[in-house]
Tab-separated table of C-alpha atoms in Angstrom:
chain	number	residue	atom	x	y	z
A	28	MET	CA	15.790	72.710	35.613
A	29	LYS	CA	15.262	70.899	38.861
A	30	LEU	CA	18.253	69.061	40.293
A	31	LYS	CA	17.879	66.259	42.798
A	32	LEU	CA	21.101	66.000	44.751
A	33	PHE	CA	21.810	64.177	47.960
A	34	ALA	CA	25.179	64.528	49.641
A	35	TRP	CA	25.766	61.484	51.809
A	36	ALA	CA	27.686	61.486	55.032
A	37	VAL	CA	31.450	61.544	54.961
A	38	LEU	CA	32.844	58.036	55.100
A	39	ILE	CA	35.095	57.331	58.045
A	40	ALA	CA	37.856	54.757	57.933
A	41	LEU	CA	37.174	51.797	60.166
A	42	PRO	CA	39.148	51.718	63.399
A	43	GLY	CA	42.389	49.863	63.314
A	44	LEU	CA	42.912	49.974	59.542
A	45	SER	CA	46.489	50.322	58.386
A	46	ALA	CA	47.477	53.209	56.157
A	47	ALA	CA	49.248	50.743	53.850
A	48	GLN	CA	47.417	49.701	50.692
A	49	THR	CA	47.111	46.014	51.555
A	50	PHE	CA	44.389	43.381	51.453
A	51	GLN	CA	43.132	40.919	54.041
A	52	ASN	CA	41.958	37.474	52.958
A	53	LEU	CA	38.401	37.049	54.268
A	54	THR	CA	37.495	34.017	52.179
A	55	ALA	CA	36.950	31.558	54.997
A	56	VAL	CA	35.187	33.876	57.450
A	57	SER	CA	32.963	35.524	54.833
A	58	GLY	CA	31.285	32.309	53.687
A	59	THR	CA	31.879	33.034	49.981
A	60	GLN	CA	34.444	30.338	49.203
A	61	ASN	CA	32.092	28.216	47.055
A	62	PRO	CA	34.370	25.183	47.619
A	63	GLY	CA	34.760	22.291	45.204
A	64	LEU	CA	32.878	23.964	42.365
A	65	TYR	CA	34.041	25.196	38.989
A	66	SER	CA	33.044	28.863	39.201
A	67	THR	CA	32.787	30.729	35.913
A	68	GLY	CA	31.757	34.274	36.835
A	69	ALA	CA	30.486	36.686	39.469
A	70	ALA	CA	28.647	40.011	39.687
A	71	TRP	CA	28.165	42.420	42.586
A	72	GLY	CA	24.741	43.998	43.060
A	73	ASP	CA	22.474	45.240	45.850
A	74	TYR	CA	19.526	43.042	44.956
A	75	ASP	CA	17.564	43.682	48.182
A	76	GLY	CA	18.105	47.449	48.275
A	77	ASP	CA	19.535	47.520	51.794
A	78	GLY	CA	22.566	49.594	50.847
A	79	ASP	CA	25.255	46.902	50.786
A	80	LEU	CA	26.551	44.727	47.972
A	81	ASP	CA	25.418	41.162	47.472
A	82	LEU	CA	27.170	38.709	45.159
A	83	TYR	CA	25.904	36.320	42.491
A	84	VAL	CA	28.236	33.487	41.443
A	85	THR	CA	27.775	31.199	38.440
A	86	ASN	CA	29.025	27.612	38.460
A	87	TRP	CA	29.726	24.844	35.966
A	88	GLY	CA	28.872	21.185	36.359
A	89	THR	CA	31.465	18.442	36.568
A	90	ALA	CA	31.335	14.673	36.888
A	91	VAL	CA	31.054	15.010	40.662
A	92	THR	CA	29.352	18.383	41.233
A	93	VAL	CA	25.923	19.872	40.553
A	94	PRO	CA	26.326	23.384	39.137
A	95	ALA	CA	23.926	25.244	41.416
A	96	ASN	CA	24.578	28.982	41.269
A	97	ALA	CA	24.950	30.991	44.480
A	98	LEU	CA	23.480	34.292	45.662
A	99	TYR	CA	25.518	35.496	48.627
A	100	GLU	CA	23.465	37.971	50.643
A	101	ASN	CA	25.554	40.521	52.510
A	102	GLY	CA	24.831	40.390	56.240
A	103	GLY	CA	26.387	43.804	56.838
A	104	ASP	CA	28.812	42.368	59.404
A	105	GLY	CA	31.419	40.844	57.082
A	106	SER	CA	29.485	37.611	56.578
A	107	PHE	CA	27.483	36.327	53.611
A	108	LEU	CA	24.733	33.712	53.367
A	109	ASP	CA	23.845	31.796	50.202
A	110	VAL	CA	20.124	32.470	49.643
A	111	ALA	CA	19.949	31.406	45.998
A	112	ALA	CA	17.552	28.536	46.661
A	113	ASP	CA	15.269	30.677	48.821
A	114	ARG	CA	15.172	33.423	46.171
A	115	GLY	CA	14.703	31.009	43.267
A	116	VAL	CA	17.949	31.794	41.419
A	117	ASP	CA	19.924	28.581	42.071
A	118	ASN	CA	19.421	27.196	38.564
A	119	LYS	CA	21.313	24.015	37.773
A	120	GLY	CA	22.465	24.922	34.273
A	121	ASN	CA	26.037	25.405	33.164
A	122	SER	CA	26.114	29.151	33.637
A	123	LEU	CA	28.814	31.510	32.382
A	124	ALA	CA	27.576	35.072	32.446
A	125	PRO	CA	25.646	36.795	35.276
A	126	ALA	CA	24.513	40.382	34.690
A	127	TRP	CA	22.522	42.635	37.045
A	128	ALA	CA	20.404	45.484	35.646
A	129	ASP	CA	17.131	47.271	36.323
A	130	TYR	CA	15.699	46.388	32.910
A	131	ASP	CA	12.107	47.293	33.853
A	132	ASN	CA	13.052	50.614	35.538
A	133	ASP	CA	11.160	49.804	38.730
A	134	GLY	CA	14.026	50.657	41.082
A	135	ASP	CA	15.468	47.212	41.875
A	136	LEU	CA	18.050	45.023	40.180
A	137	ASP	CA	16.949	42.194	37.927
A	138	LEU	CA	19.252	39.362	36.873
A	139	TYR	CA	20.174	37.734	33.578
A	140	VAL	CA	22.128	34.466	33.594
A	141	GLY	CA	23.618	33.087	30.394
A	142	ASP	CA	23.660	29.309	29.993
A	143	PHE	CA	26.152	27.551	27.751
A	144	PHE	CA	24.044	24.553	26.751
A	145	ASP	CA	20.432	25.527	27.428
A	146	GLN	CA	18.137	28.523	27.227
A	147	ASP	CA	19.123	31.478	29.414
A	148	PHE	CA	17.389	32.773	32.540
A	149	LEU	CA	15.902	36.243	33.073
A	150	TYR	CA	14.826	36.900	36.668
A	151	ALA	CA	12.544	39.841	37.418
A	152	ASN	CA	13.090	41.263	40.908
A	153	GLN	CA	9.995	42.148	42.891
A	154	ASP	CA	10.954	43.461	46.340
A	155	GLY	CA	13.823	40.983	46.667
A	156	ALA	CA	11.915	37.957	45.341
A	157	PHE	CA	12.697	36.730	41.845
A	158	THR	CA	10.423	35.383	39.137
A	159	GLU	CA	11.897	33.738	36.063
A	160	VAL	CA	10.363	35.476	33.046
A	161	GLY	CA	12.799	34.801	30.208
A	162	ARG	CA	11.911	31.180	29.641
A	163	SER	CA	8.397	31.219	31.049
A	164	ARG	CA	7.239	34.227	29.003
A	165	LYS	CA	9.399	33.323	26.016
A	166	THR	CA	10.995	36.747	25.789
A	167	ILE	CA	14.737	36.107	25.364
A	168	ASN	CA	16.929	33.706	23.377
A	169	LEU	CA	13.969	31.641	22.191
A	170	VAL	CA	15.625	29.695	19.404
A	171	ARG	CA	18.491	28.008	21.255
A	172	GLN	CA	21.328	28.236	18.745
A	173	GLY	CA	24.986	28.436	19.647
A	174	SER	CA	26.353	28.662	23.171
A	175	VAL	CA	26.149	31.856	25.248
A	176	THR	CA	29.469	32.982	26.709
A	177	ALA	CA	28.905	36.670	27.529
A	178	VAL	CA	26.011	38.998	28.402
A	179	ALA	CA	25.873	42.794	28.503
A	180	TRP	CA	23.023	45.234	29.227
A	181	ALA	CA	23.003	48.698	27.623
A	182	ASP	CA	20.627	51.295	26.238
A	183	TYR	CA	22.078	51.358	22.727
A	184	ASP	CA	19.349	53.643	21.296
A	185	ASN	CA	19.014	56.021	24.291
A	186	ASP	CA	15.277	55.407	24.723
A	187	GLY	CA	15.651	54.878	28.481
A	188	PHE	CA	15.209	51.085	28.446
A	189	LEU	CA	18.115	48.670	28.810
A	190	ASP	CA	18.646	46.323	25.890
A	191	LEU	CA	20.620	43.071	25.903
A	192	TYR	CA	23.451	41.672	23.799
A	193	LEU	CA	24.503	38.016	23.891
A	194	GLY	CA	27.965	36.841	22.843
A	195	LYS	CA	28.055	33.280	21.523
A	196	LEU	CA	30.216	30.458	20.286
A	197	PHE	CA	29.211	28.483	17.193
A	198	TYR	CA	26.513	30.942	16.030
A	199	ASP	CA	25.667	34.593	15.435
A	200	ASN	CA	25.621	36.897	18.449
A	201	GLU	CA	22.203	38.340	19.261
A	202	LEU	CA	20.833	41.793	20.134
A	203	TYR	CA	17.474	42.133	21.920
A	204	HIS	CA	15.631	45.444	22.067
A	205	ASN	CA	13.721	46.229	25.258
A	206	SER	CA	10.175	47.204	24.272
A	207	GLY	CA	9.498	48.808	27.657
A	208	ASP	CA	6.532	46.560	28.429
A	209	GLY	CA	8.457	43.580	29.790
A	210	THR	CA	9.107	42.031	26.380
A	211	PHE	CA	12.153	41.969	24.104
A	212	LEU	CA	12.409	41.803	20.326
A	213	GLN	CA	15.426	40.422	18.508
A	214	VAL	CA	17.077	43.001	16.250
A	215	LEU	CA	18.563	41.685	13.011
A	216	ASP	CA	19.151	44.761	10.861
A	217	LEU	CA	21.845	46.757	12.696
A	218	GLY	CA	24.902	44.761	11.634
A	219	LEU	CA	25.678	43.263	15.055
A	220	GLY	CA	25.188	39.554	14.310
A	221	ASP	CA	28.891	38.748	14.635
A	222	ARG	CA	29.814	35.067	14.096
A	223	ARG	CA	33.427	34.945	15.259
A	224	ASP	CA	33.185	32.889	18.498
A	225	THR	CA	32.809	35.707	20.999
A	226	GLN	CA	34.212	35.312	24.510
A	227	GLY	CA	33.721	38.851	25.866
A	228	VAL	CA	31.210	41.674	25.304
A	229	VAL	CA	31.544	45.288	26.480
A	230	TRP	CA	29.342	48.283	25.680
A	231	VAL	CA	31.361	51.512	25.809
A	232	ASP	CA	31.201	55.065	24.465
A	233	TYR	CA	34.786	54.972	23.239
A	234	ASP	CA	34.468	58.173	21.157
A	235	ASN	CA	32.590	60.220	23.791
A	236	ASP	CA	29.773	61.134	21.397
A	237	GLY	CA	26.939	60.258	23.757
A	238	ASP	CA	25.906	56.838	22.447
A	239	LEU	CA	27.185	53.377	23.278
A	240	ASP	CA	29.443	51.404	20.967
A	241	LEU	CA	30.153	47.671	21.221
A	242	TYR	CA	33.462	45.821	21.600
A	243	LEU	CA	33.775	42.052	21.159
A	244	SER	CA	36.663	39.819	22.235
A	245	ASN	CA	36.695	36.881	19.829
A	246	ARG	CA	38.500	33.588	20.189
A	247	GLU	CA	41.238	32.991	17.581
A	248	GLN	CA	39.584	35.460	15.212
A	249	GLU	CA	39.866	39.222	14.956
A	250	ASN	CA	38.095	41.287	17.595
A	251	ALA	CA	35.424	43.779	16.579
A	252	LEU	CA	34.581	47.372	17.481
A	253	TYR	CA	31.106	48.374	16.334
A	254	ARG	CA	30.708	52.144	16.286
A	255	ASN	CA	27.191	53.351	16.994
A	256	ASP	CA	26.114	55.310	13.903
A	257	LEU	CA	22.365	55.107	14.514
A	258	SER	CA	21.844	58.865	14.471
A	259	GLU	CA	23.709	59.293	11.160
A	260	ARG	CA	23.236	56.042	9.224
A	261	GLY	CA	20.737	54.004	11.205
A	262	SER	CA	23.172	51.160	11.943
A	263	PHE	CA	26.509	50.163	13.506
A	264	ALA	CA	29.813	50.071	11.619
A	265	ASP	CA	32.665	47.672	12.401
A	266	VAL	CA	35.715	49.937	12.775
A	267	GLY	CA	37.916	47.382	14.503
A	268	HIS	CA	40.411	47.206	11.650
A	269	ALA	CA	40.369	50.953	10.984
A	270	THR	CA	41.116	51.751	14.632
A	271	GLY	CA	43.698	48.981	15.037
A	272	LEU	CA	41.631	47.177	17.680
A	273	ASP	CA	41.011	43.983	15.669
A	274	ASP	CA	43.448	41.972	17.778
A	275	LYS	CA	43.797	38.386	16.557
A	276	GLU	CA	45.066	36.648	19.719
A	277	ILE	CA	42.881	34.135	21.538
A	278	GLY	CA	40.633	36.789	23.038
A	279	GLN	CA	39.158	36.276	26.492
A	280	SER	CA	37.803	39.619	27.673
A	281	ALA	CA	38.226	43.385	27.398
A	282	ALA	CA	38.411	46.106	30.058
A	283	TRP	CA	38.012	49.813	29.287
A	284	GLY	CA	39.451	52.449	31.623
A	285	ASP	CA	41.110	55.874	31.440
A	286	TYR	CA	44.487	54.847	32.854
A	287	ASP	CA	46.225	58.063	31.729
A	288	ALA	CA	43.474	60.436	32.946
A	289	ASP	CA	43.134	62.334	29.660
A	290	GLY	CA	39.347	62.127	29.389
A	291	ASP	CA	38.868	59.113	27.117
A	292	LEU	CA	38.779	55.370	27.729
A	293	ASP	CA	41.704	53.132	26.889
A	294	LEU	CA	41.430	49.390	26.222
A	295	TYR	CA	43.119	46.422	27.891
A	296	LEU	CA	42.733	43.009	26.267
A	297	ALA	CA	43.005	39.775	28.239
A	298	ASN	CA	44.252	36.982	25.985
A	299	VAL	CA	45.671	33.513	25.873
A	300	GLY	CA	49.030	34.846	24.743
A	301	ALA	CA	50.294	38.404	24.877
A	302	ASN	CA	47.879	40.873	26.435
A	303	ARG	CA	47.439	44.323	24.896
A	304	LEU	CA	46.997	47.873	26.151
A	305	TYR	CA	45.636	50.305	23.567
A	306	ARG	CA	45.908	53.983	24.419
A	307	ASN	CA	42.996	56.044	23.104
A	308	ASP	CA	44.426	58.963	21.120
A	309	GLN	CA	40.956	60.188	20.044
A	310	ASN	CA	39.568	60.564	16.520
A	311	ASP	CA	39.345	56.759	16.162
A	312	ARG	CA	43.080	56.353	16.730
A	313	PHE	CA	44.594	53.915	19.230
A	314	THR	CA	48.241	53.086	19.968
A	315	GLU	CA	49.312	49.735	21.425
A	316	VAL	CA	51.544	50.485	24.444
A	317	GLY	CA	51.368	47.264	26.492
A	318	GLU	CA	55.074	46.490	26.335
A	319	ALA	CA	56.139	50.067	27.035
A	320	ALA	CA	53.687	50.367	29.929
A	321	GLY	CA	54.873	47.063	31.434
A	322	VAL	CA	51.531	45.225	31.255
A	323	ALA	CA	51.850	43.075	28.112
A	324	GLN	CA	52.410	40.064	30.348
A	325	GLY	CA	53.060	39.439	33.979
A	326	SER	CA	56.224	37.682	35.046
A	327	VAL	CA	54.302	34.537	35.942
A	328	GLY	CA	52.148	33.417	33.032
A	329	TRP	CA	50.483	33.924	29.684
A	330	ILE	CA	46.825	32.937	30.170
A	331	THR	CA	44.589	35.775	31.361
A	332	ALA	CA	40.868	35.160	31.739
A	333	THR	CA	39.782	38.592	32.991
A	334	ALA	CA	41.247	42.055	33.471
A	335	ALA	CA	39.656	44.561	35.846
A	336	TRP	CA	40.507	48.238	36.422
A	337	THR	CA	40.160	50.068	39.740
A	338	ASP	CA	42.058	52.588	41.848
A	339	TYR	CA	42.780	50.170	44.687
A	340	ASP	CA	45.226	52.413	46.575
A	341	GLY	CA	43.312	55.695	46.331
A	342	ASP	CA	46.107	57.681	44.686
A	343	GLY	CA	43.953	58.883	41.769
A	344	ASP	CA	45.285	56.525	39.055
A	345	LEU	CA	43.593	53.398	37.723
A	346	ASP	CA	45.354	50.145	38.583
A	347	LEU	CA	44.868	46.781	36.868
A	348	TYR	CA	44.196	43.265	38.161
A	349	LEU	CA	44.650	40.171	35.997
A	350	ALA	CA	42.867	36.920	36.839
A	351	ASN	CA	45.182	34.295	35.366
A	352	GLY	CA	45.308	30.562	34.865
A	353	GLY	CA	42.203	29.858	32.783
A	354	ASP	CA	41.657	26.666	30.801
A	355	ARG	CA	42.697	24.762	33.954
A	356	GLN	CA	46.360	25.685	33.598
A	357	PRO	CA	47.275	27.170	36.995
A	358	GLN	CA	49.168	30.446	37.045
A	359	ALA	CA	49.498	33.341	39.451
A	360	ASP	CA	47.361	36.468	39.281
A	361	VAL	CA	48.976	39.882	38.890
A	362	LEU	CA	48.147	43.299	40.344
A	363	PHE	CA	49.671	46.152	38.329
A	364	ALA	CA	49.960	49.463	40.203
A	365	ASN	CA	49.815	52.607	38.073
A	366	ARG	CA	52.860	54.827	38.603
A	367	GLY	CA	51.057	57.846	37.138
A	368	ASP	CA	53.580	58.306	34.318
A	369	GLY	CA	52.084	55.859	31.821
A	370	THR	CA	53.843	52.806	33.278
A	371	PHE	CA	52.917	50.119	35.815
A	372	ARG	CA	54.721	47.943	38.342
A	373	GLU	CA	53.799	44.535	39.698
A	374	ALA	CA	52.410	45.094	43.195
A	375	THR	CA	50.794	41.739	43.997
A	376	ALA	CA	53.077	40.883	46.894
A	377	ASP	CA	53.216	44.458	48.224
A	378	ALA	CA	49.422	44.474	48.450
A	379	SER	CA	49.347	41.155	50.351
A	380	LEU	CA	47.396	39.420	47.609
A	381	SER	CA	47.983	35.723	47.023
A	382	SER	CA	50.767	35.110	44.534
A	383	GLY	CA	50.467	31.320	44.281
A	384	ASN	CA	49.159	29.497	41.221
A	385	SER	CA	45.415	29.363	40.678
A	386	GLY	CA	42.814	28.844	37.970
A	387	HIS	CA	40.905	32.089	38.302
A	388	THR	CA	38.214	32.797	35.729
A	389	ALA	CA	36.951	36.221	36.837
A	390	ALA	CA	37.900	39.192	39.027
A	391	VAL	CA	35.245	41.656	40.219
A	392	TRP	CA	35.808	44.773	42.332
A	393	GLY	CA	33.152	46.048	44.745
A	394	ASP	CA	32.963	47.939	48.037
A	395	TYR	CA	31.146	45.294	50.076
A	396	ASP	CA	31.512	47.043	53.460
A	397	GLY	CA	30.711	50.590	52.345
A	398	ASN	CA	33.942	52.131	53.631
A	399	GLY	CA	34.859	53.577	50.235
A	400	ALA	CA	37.707	51.222	49.261
A	401	PRO	CA	37.188	48.627	46.483
A	402	ASP	CA	37.358	44.999	47.619
A	403	LEU	CA	38.165	42.031	45.369
A	404	TYR	CA	36.382	38.753	44.637
A	405	LEU	CA	37.923	36.027	42.460
A	406	THR	CA	36.216	32.980	40.960
A	407	ASN	CA	38.152	29.763	40.586
A	408	GLY	CA	37.924	27.327	37.667
A	409	LEU	CA	38.566	24.178	39.686
A	410	ASP	CA	42.330	24.133	39.415
A	411	PRO	CA	44.210	21.087	40.788
A	412	PHE	CA	44.617	22.791	44.160
A	413	ASN	CA	40.822	23.049	44.597
A	414	GLN	CA	41.152	26.319	46.467
A	415	GLY	CA	37.651	27.583	45.882
A	416	ASN	CA	36.894	31.241	45.257
A	417	ARG	CA	38.717	34.011	47.113
A	418	PHE	CA	37.618	37.227	48.753
A	419	PHE	CA	39.979	40.055	49.772
A	420	GLU	CA	39.082	43.113	51.837
A	421	ASN	CA	40.897	46.339	50.946
A	422	GLN	CA	42.566	47.904	53.969
A	423	THR	CA	43.167	51.321	52.392
A	424	PRO	CA	41.491	54.072	54.475
A	425	GLY	CA	38.160	55.262	53.106
A	426	SER	CA	39.313	58.875	53.353
A	427	ASN	CA	41.416	58.209	50.234
A	428	PHE	CA	38.320	57.655	48.082
A	429	ILE	CA	35.300	59.452	46.688
A	430	ARG	CA	32.217	57.442	45.778
A	431	VAL	CA	29.815	58.825	43.200
A	432	ARG	CA	26.374	57.312	42.737
A	433	VAL	CA	24.576	58.296	39.544
A	434	ARG	CA	20.866	57.694	39.030
A	435	GLY	CA	18.897	58.034	35.811
A	436	LEU	CA	15.444	59.574	35.883
A	437	GLY	CA	13.775	56.730	34.001
A	438	PRO	CA	11.910	56.937	30.683
A	439	GLN	CA	8.539	57.295	32.386
A	440	GLN	CA	9.703	60.711	33.631
A	441	GLY	CA	11.371	61.653	30.353
A	442	GLY	CA	14.889	60.616	31.348
A	443	GLY	CA	17.386	57.859	30.695
A	444	ASN	CA	17.738	54.364	32.145
A	445	ARG	CA	17.657	54.148	35.933
A	446	ASP	CA	21.107	52.516	36.114
A	447	ALA	CA	22.581	55.517	34.215
A	448	ILE	CA	24.591	53.139	32.019
A	449	GLY	CA	26.421	55.277	29.488
A	450	ALA	CA	26.777	58.338	31.734
A	451	ARG	CA	30.212	60.017	31.659
A	452	VAL	CA	31.722	61.234	34.941
A	453	ARG	CA	34.687	63.599	35.362
A	454	LEU	CA	36.538	64.375	38.590
A	455	VAL	CA	38.048	67.863	38.291
A	456	ASP	CA	40.420	69.700	40.633
A	457	GLY	CA	38.325	72.386	42.270
A	458	ALA	CA	41.183	74.892	42.429
A	459	THR	CA	42.890	74.470	39.049
A	460	GLY	CA	40.152	73.002	36.842
A	461	GLU	CA	42.512	70.157	35.889
A	462	LEU	CA	40.955	66.781	35.035
A	463	ARG	CA	41.968	64.260	37.704
A	464	ALA	CA	39.990	61.192	36.605
A	465	PHE	CA	37.386	60.110	34.078
A	466	ARG	CA	34.920	57.220	34.198
A	467	GLN	CA	32.006	55.938	32.191
A	468	ILE	CA	29.229	53.990	33.851
A	469	LEU	CA	29.427	50.653	32.100
A	470	PRO	CA	27.160	47.660	32.787
A	471	GLY	CA	27.750	46.530	36.383
A	472	ASP	CA	29.623	49.673	37.428
A	473	ASN	CA	26.824	51.433	39.263
A	474	ALA	CA	26.020	48.821	41.898
A	475	THR	CA	27.194	51.037	44.748
A	476	GLY	CA	28.696	53.857	42.751
A	477	LEU	CA	31.877	54.734	40.947
A	478	ILE	CA	34.961	54.797	43.167
A	479	PHE	CA	37.570	57.493	42.566
A	480	GLY	CA	40.860	57.836	44.346
A	481	GLY	CA	40.496	61.283	45.871
A	482	PRO	CA	42.887	62.169	48.686
A	483	ALA	CA	42.427	65.733	49.943
A	484	GLY	CA	40.419	67.977	47.592
A	485	PRO	CA	38.235	69.828	46.927
A	486	TYR	CA	36.987	68.464	43.602
A	487	ASN	CA	34.119	69.103	41.239
A	488	VAL	CA	32.159	66.124	39.908
A	489	GLU	CA	30.706	66.545	36.423
A	490	VAL	CA	28.142	64.069	35.057
A	491	ARG	CA	26.868	63.945	31.480
A	492	PHE	CA	23.789	61.763	31.219
A	493	PRO	CA	23.029	59.779	28.029
A	494	GLY	CA	21.252	61.898	25.461
A	495	ARG	CA	22.014	65.184	27.264
A	496	VAL	CA	24.643	67.762	26.388
A	497	ALA	CA	24.910	69.923	29.502
A	498	PRO	CA	26.627	68.328	32.516
A	499	VAL	CA	25.343	68.265	36.082
A	500	ILE	CA	28.093	69.675	38.321
A	501	VAL	CA	28.563	69.180	42.045
A	502	SER	CA	31.274	71.250	43.751
A	503	ASN	CA	33.338	71.005	46.940
A	504	VAL	CA	33.665	67.222	47.056
A	505	ASN	CA	36.537	65.931	49.197
A	506	GLY	CA	38.303	62.667	49.905
A	507	GLY	CA	36.081	60.444	52.043
A	508	ASP	CA	32.844	61.907	50.648
A	509	GLU	CA	30.023	60.043	48.980
A	510	VAL	CA	27.579	61.861	46.724
A	511	THR	CA	24.516	60.818	44.794
A	512	ILE	CA	23.731	62.694	41.593
A	513	ALA	CA	20.340	62.260	39.983
A	514	GLU	CA	19.415	63.108	36.427
A	515	PRO	CA	17.499	66.415	36.364
A	516	GLU	CA	13.928	66.564	35.220
A	517	PRO	CA	13.482	67.874	31.660
């Protein structure tokens, strides 16, 4: 077995950074404010392959604004420039769901943009220039029925090509299988045509069996968990009720993360109403612990549009950010810091994040400056204060973090998808063998690598690629390091 491994240089904290885990508001100076527009979503991705994160933002039209989407190219010096028009991705539809992925396995990120009223857009990336191929080649979402609200890439059948699932209002959701030749075929016989007004879609291997399952957040109807039983029964089975995850609140979105570091992913639900935290107890058993953990609701509101996990302070535990105030009802966002004992505390003010009311629709974490610490971008749904979007730089020293890049071999070489979506990554104490953190690479996670809080060390990093049993193990990884782990050749 041949292993391709590249250990990148140790990251060094930028001069002058405080040791406190605080954020600096860079909205105005970064050029990413997107003022006066109703922003609906955002996605980080290195579209031009220059090593730093760029940002795609979707917008919604109003009586006084044209909903041109934005592609903010990272200048590498803390500034961004909107190049959407130059790159041909400034469509004027009412967009809700941007999703980066290398669907053609050619080594660069392509872009799918869901449109609420019209046919969606699929942009193929060719050396940083985009060509729209979804509409023009009639490959995706041909019969325009229902309204797309959510988009998620994943290789559900482990053939190495990323497939696409569309969540919709007013019609059945749709699954498209990637044929590997640039075309997609709609799949109708796997039991995934849910018609319960889906707001959020997440692919996740919740049972750690090596294939991706599907979770849907539905609006005012029960949520669904479709277990991937392709290898046993040739279809998916809805086990939402059996597992207790068929929440019936007004579902907005779902976020999976191993907050208790026990090696399986737990589920946080963002709702209009009480939010939920379901602890994964394995064997298809979940326990709702939101109230006991202190994250059922923040002290400031009850409308959460998006929840996003990350270890913002580099202490090894996953923290949680809630983007609040959707449906144009302004409320304050909340940052919950993980105490490491199964409970959380509100840390918004301590972290120097804005605590005033807003209408945020999405929160996305990404290390835009490459120093190892996750930074935060928030989209704004045109609240009465017209604040625009917000961008916060994380001031935590990079030496507190470990970044792990995982790369699939690609089906042409007998491996999995190039984005390594579905891979499972464990951070293990090098001295004791104790599990310190667990992540799965979910759609959008692998833009610049998984970020682990990793002060001191050493650690071992273990990666299990989709469809493979034996892990790839890299030893002697320390806080401040960045490693790239490639899928071995068969």
